[in-house]
Amino acid sequence: MESKVKDKESLLRRLMESGGEPVSGQMLADEAGVSRTAVWKWVRELEEDGYTVRSIRKKGYVLEASPDRLSPALIRKYLNDDPFVSEIIHFESVGSTMPIAHREAQNGAPNGTVIVAEEQTEGRGRLARPWSSAAGKGIWMSVILKPDIPPHRAPQFTLITAVAICRAIRETADVEARIKWPNDLLVGGCKVTGILTELQADPDRVQAIIIGTGINVNQEPGDFPEELADIATSLRIESGQTVDRAALAASVLRNIGRYSSLYLEEGFAPIKALWEENSDTIGRKVNAVMMRETVTGTAIGITEEGVLEIRTDDGTVRGIYSADIVPAE
Ligand code: BTX
């Protein structure tokens, strides 16, 4: 189905959908109910954004090249009518996409609203740790979900997202990422993705879950700050190839939609199975480092609540709700 032209973004989508065939300026103007000059102005704006649009006399406009950007039109092209995403809000540079998503959710943004930025200047992880979010190199994105569930089930969405991103990375970049409980994806022991789940809730009902995903995509080794050099990696470093960020973002969103629906229809069991299949933690001897104590033992699985179970040397099984997991040997 062709999208209706009404602004610069929808014009871009239409040019993308035409598959290299010229689209007549008059037709675009008629459809949008604006003058041909207004259409030409949108084209000029696209060129200022880095797109190459050729104007062929008597035939119309052709999109010849797109910049490496997470533009909503490009992500939508790859989403290919997938029903999950409702709106994509794109920024060049923000402090963090999280507070923007919180505000949008409070103001009534629907399930499937996405906030994405080329760069974050104050990206953050858990416990207010900084998250390095270099311009044009990764996917710095917050997704608003509004499932009808009680608040205690919200942490399961971190696990749903981890499974979704693993699959998206496999599909788009042909890289095998493993999940480190609860919220990191690793390749070769280095962190390629972090997930931050935040909640807006009444005592018995979730208002909104905000899922922040930070995926290192096209960084090269020297692009990471020194303190991350030994612990972070990117899909480009691992695969040796530049990865199309918009295609990956679309795949992440499609899979978050798919696994959220699976979870809401069938419960946590299928997610648990997928999570354990992709886990880097299960079966390993680990230290679970918490504020007040460290539990050492073998990680044996996760519960329905997403709690990590560790069997200690004396055979006791301990449930871990929140901790940093480090290898014990
Ligand atoms: P986390 O607390 O598990 O991880 C934060 C830690 O990860 C930092 O202390 C640092 O050691 C390391 N780190 C920082 N930046 C990177 C990076 N780019 N790659 C690998 N390791 C890094 C993880 O928290 C959750 C991160 C969520 C980020 C998303 S991006 C979109 C959204 N907006 C926002 O501000 N945060 C989320």
Short mmCIF file of C-alpha atoms in Angstrom, two decimals, residues 80-261:
data_model
loop_
_atom_site.label_atom_id
_atom_site.label_comp_id
_atom_site.label_asym_id
_atom_site.label_seq_id
_atom_site.Cartn_x
_atom_site.Cartn_y
_atom_site.Cartn_z
CA ASN A 80 7.07 -3.21 5.88
CA ASP A 81 3.59 -2.65 7.37
CA ASP A 82 4.38 -4.48 10.60
CA PRO A 83 1.54 -3.38 12.92
CA PHE A 84 3.51 -2.93 16.18
CA VAL A 85 5.02 0.55 15.76
CA SER A 86 2.58 3.44 16.06
CA GLU A 87 4.82 6.50 15.85
CA ILE A 88 8.57 7.07 15.47
CA ILE A 89 9.95 10.32 16.86
CA HIS A 90 13.49 11.04 15.69
CA PHE A 91 16.09 13.43 17.13
CA GLU A 92 19.57 14.37 15.96
CA SER A 93 20.93 14.83 19.47
CA VAL A 94 19.30 14.55 22.90
CA GLY A 95 20.45 14.16 26.50
CA SER A 96 18.68 10.80 26.80
CA THR A 97 15.70 9.27 25.00
CA MET A 98 14.34 7.98 28.35
CA PRO A 99 12.84 11.18 29.85
CA ILE A 100 11.40 12.07 26.44
CA ALA A 101 9.68 8.69 26.28
CA HIS A 102 8.40 9.09 29.85
CA ARG A 103 6.89 12.44 28.97
CA GLU A 104 5.32 11.13 25.76
CA ALA A 105 3.84 8.15 27.65
CA GLN A 106 2.34 10.44 30.28
CA ASN A 107 0.88 12.62 27.56
CA GLY A 108 -1.00 9.66 26.11
CA ALA A 109 1.41 8.28 23.48
CA PRO A 110 0.10 4.85 22.47
CA ASN A 111 1.70 1.41 22.73
CA GLY A 112 4.48 1.08 20.15
CA THR A 113 5.65 4.71 20.21
CA VAL A 114 9.39 4.93 19.55
CA ILE A 115 11.87 7.69 20.44
CA VAL A 116 15.17 7.37 18.60
CA ALA A 117 18.24 9.60 18.48
CA GLU A 118 21.40 9.71 16.40
CA GLU A 119 23.33 10.80 19.49
CA GLN A 120 22.82 10.97 23.27
CA THR A 121 24.93 13.35 25.30
CA GLU A 122 23.72 11.97 28.66
CA GLY A 123 22.79 8.37 27.83
CA ARG A 124 22.35 6.32 30.98
CA GLY A 125 22.26 2.74 32.16
CA ARG A 126 21.07 1.21 35.41
CA LEU A 127 21.80 3.01 38.69
CA ALA A 128 22.45 6.22 36.71
CA ARG A 129 25.63 4.81 35.17
CA PRO A 130 26.64 6.58 31.97
CA TRP A 131 25.92 4.97 28.59
CA SER A 132 28.25 5.97 25.77
CA SER A 133 26.08 6.89 22.75
CA ALA A 134 28.27 8.26 19.95
CA ALA A 135 26.63 10.09 17.03
CA GLY A 136 25.56 7.91 14.10
CA LYS A 137 27.21 4.77 15.47
CA GLY A 138 24.50 2.93 17.34
CA ILE A 139 20.79 2.55 18.04
CA TRP A 140 19.83 4.71 21.00
CA MET A 141 16.11 4.13 21.29
CA SER A 142 13.26 4.05 23.82
CA VAL A 143 10.07 2.12 23.15
CA ILE A 144 6.79 2.78 24.96
CA LEU A 145 4.70 -0.27 25.80
CA LYS A 146 1.31 -0.18 27.48
CA PRO A 147 0.45 -3.79 28.31
CA ASP A 148 -2.45 -4.53 30.63
CA ILE A 149 -0.44 -6.29 33.36
CA PRO A 150 0.31 -5.82 37.08
CA PRO A 151 3.59 -4.01 37.90
CA HIS A 152 5.41 -7.07 39.27
CA ARG A 153 5.41 -8.60 35.77
CA ALA A 154 7.11 -5.59 34.18
CA PRO A 155 10.71 -6.87 34.64
CA GLN A 156 9.86 -9.72 32.28
CA PHE A 157 9.92 -7.15 29.48
CA THR A 158 13.69 -6.81 29.92
CA LEU A 159 13.94 -10.51 29.15
CA ILE A 160 11.49 -10.25 26.24
CA THR A 161 13.58 -7.41 24.81
CA ALA A 162 16.83 -9.33 25.21
CA VAL A 163 15.40 -12.26 23.25
CA ALA A 164 14.05 -9.87 20.60
CA ILE A 165 17.37 -8.06 20.12
CA CYS A 166 19.34 -11.33 19.97
CA ARG A 167 17.13 -12.43 17.12
CA ALA A 168 17.32 -9.06 15.35
CA ILE A 169 21.13 -9.06 15.57
CA ARG A 170 21.27 -12.59 14.18
CA GLU A 171 18.88 -11.74 11.33
CA THR A 172 20.42 -8.40 10.35
CA ALA A 173 24.13 -8.62 11.20
CA ASP A 174 24.66 -12.39 11.23
CA VAL A 175 26.29 -12.14 14.66
CA GLU A 176 25.47 -14.45 17.59
CA ALA A 177 24.94 -12.40 20.74
CA ARG A 178 24.42 -14.11 24.11
CA ILE A 179 22.34 -12.75 26.98
CA LYS A 180 24.02 -11.98 30.28
CA TRP A 181 21.39 -11.81 33.01
CA PRO A 182 19.48 -9.62 33.28
CA ASN A 183 20.06 -6.93 30.69
CA ASP A 184 23.27 -7.18 28.66
CA LEU A 185 23.98 -8.78 25.33
CA LEU A 186 27.53 -9.96 24.83
CA VAL A 187 29.61 -11.03 21.88
CA GLY A 188 32.89 -12.75 22.71
CA GLY A 189 32.46 -11.68 26.35
CA CYS A 190 32.16 -7.95 25.49
CA LYS A 191 29.03 -5.84 25.82
CA VAL A 192 27.31 -5.06 22.53
CA THR A 193 23.93 -3.99 23.94
CA GLY A 194 22.41 -2.72 27.17
CA ILE A 195 18.72 -2.69 28.04
CA LEU A 196 17.14 -0.35 30.59
CA THR A 197 13.52 -1.00 31.62
CA GLU A 198 11.61 1.71 33.51
CA LEU A 199 8.06 1.77 34.74
CA GLN A 200 5.10 4.09 35.20
CA ALA A 201 2.52 2.31 37.34
CA ASP A 202 -0.41 2.49 39.73
CA PRO A 203 -0.24 0.05 42.67
CA ASP A 204 -2.01 -2.68 40.72
CA ARG A 205 -1.66 -1.73 37.04
CA VAL A 206 1.13 -0.78 34.66
CA GLN A 207 0.60 2.56 32.97
CA ALA A 208 3.61 2.30 30.70
CA ILE A 209 6.84 0.38 30.37
CA ILE A 210 9.70 2.31 28.79
CA ILE A 211 12.33 0.07 27.26
CA GLY A 212 15.65 1.74 26.49
CA THR A 213 17.92 -0.12 24.10
CA GLY A 214 21.50 0.86 23.45
CA ILE A 215 23.02 -1.20 20.63
CA ASN A 216 26.62 -0.64 19.55
CA VAL A 217 26.43 -0.98 15.78
CA ASN A 218 29.12 0.67 13.66
CA GLN A 219 31.80 1.77 16.15
CA GLU A 220 35.37 0.88 15.30
CA PRO A 221 37.79 -0.02 18.11
CA GLY A 222 39.06 3.55 18.59
CA ASP A 223 35.52 4.97 18.82
CA PHE A 224 34.90 3.80 22.40
CA PRO A 225 36.10 5.88 25.35
CA GLU A 226 39.22 4.42 26.93
CA GLU A 227 37.45 2.99 29.96
CA LEU A 228 35.22 0.87 27.69
CA ALA A 229 37.95 -0.32 25.32
CA ASP A 230 38.24 -3.75 26.98
CA ILE A 231 34.59 -4.34 27.84
CA ALA A 232 32.59 -2.99 24.87
CA THR A 233 32.28 -4.15 21.30
CA SER A 234 30.13 -3.36 18.26
CA LEU A 235 28.48 -5.39 15.54
CA ARG A 236 30.86 -3.87 13.02
CA ILE A 237 33.90 -4.96 15.04
CA GLU A 238 32.48 -8.48 15.38
CA SER A 239 31.25 -8.97 11.83
CA GLY A 240 33.85 -6.91 9.96
CA GLN A 241 31.03 -5.17 8.11
CA THR A 242 29.07 -1.94 8.38
CA VAL A 243 25.53 -2.77 9.51
CA ASP A 244 22.46 -0.91 8.22
CA ARG A 245 21.21 0.74 11.42
CA ALA A 246 17.70 1.41 10.11
CA ALA A 247 17.25 -2.22 9.05
CA LEU A 248 18.46 -3.36 12.47
CA ALA A 249 16.22 -0.89 14.33
CA ALA A 250 13.23 -2.14 12.31
CA SER A 251 14.09 -5.74 13.08
CA VAL A 252 14.45 -4.94 16.81
CA LEU A 253 11.04 -3.26 16.82
CA ARG A 254 9.37 -6.05 14.84
CA ASN A 255 10.76 -8.63 17.25
CA ILE A 256 9.83 -6.65 20.38
CA GLY A 257 6.28 -6.51 18.96
CA ARG A 258 6.32 -10.21 18.12
CA TYR A 259 7.62 -11.43 21.49
CA SER A 260 5.45 -9.03 23.52
CA SER A 261 2.38 -10.46 21.75
#
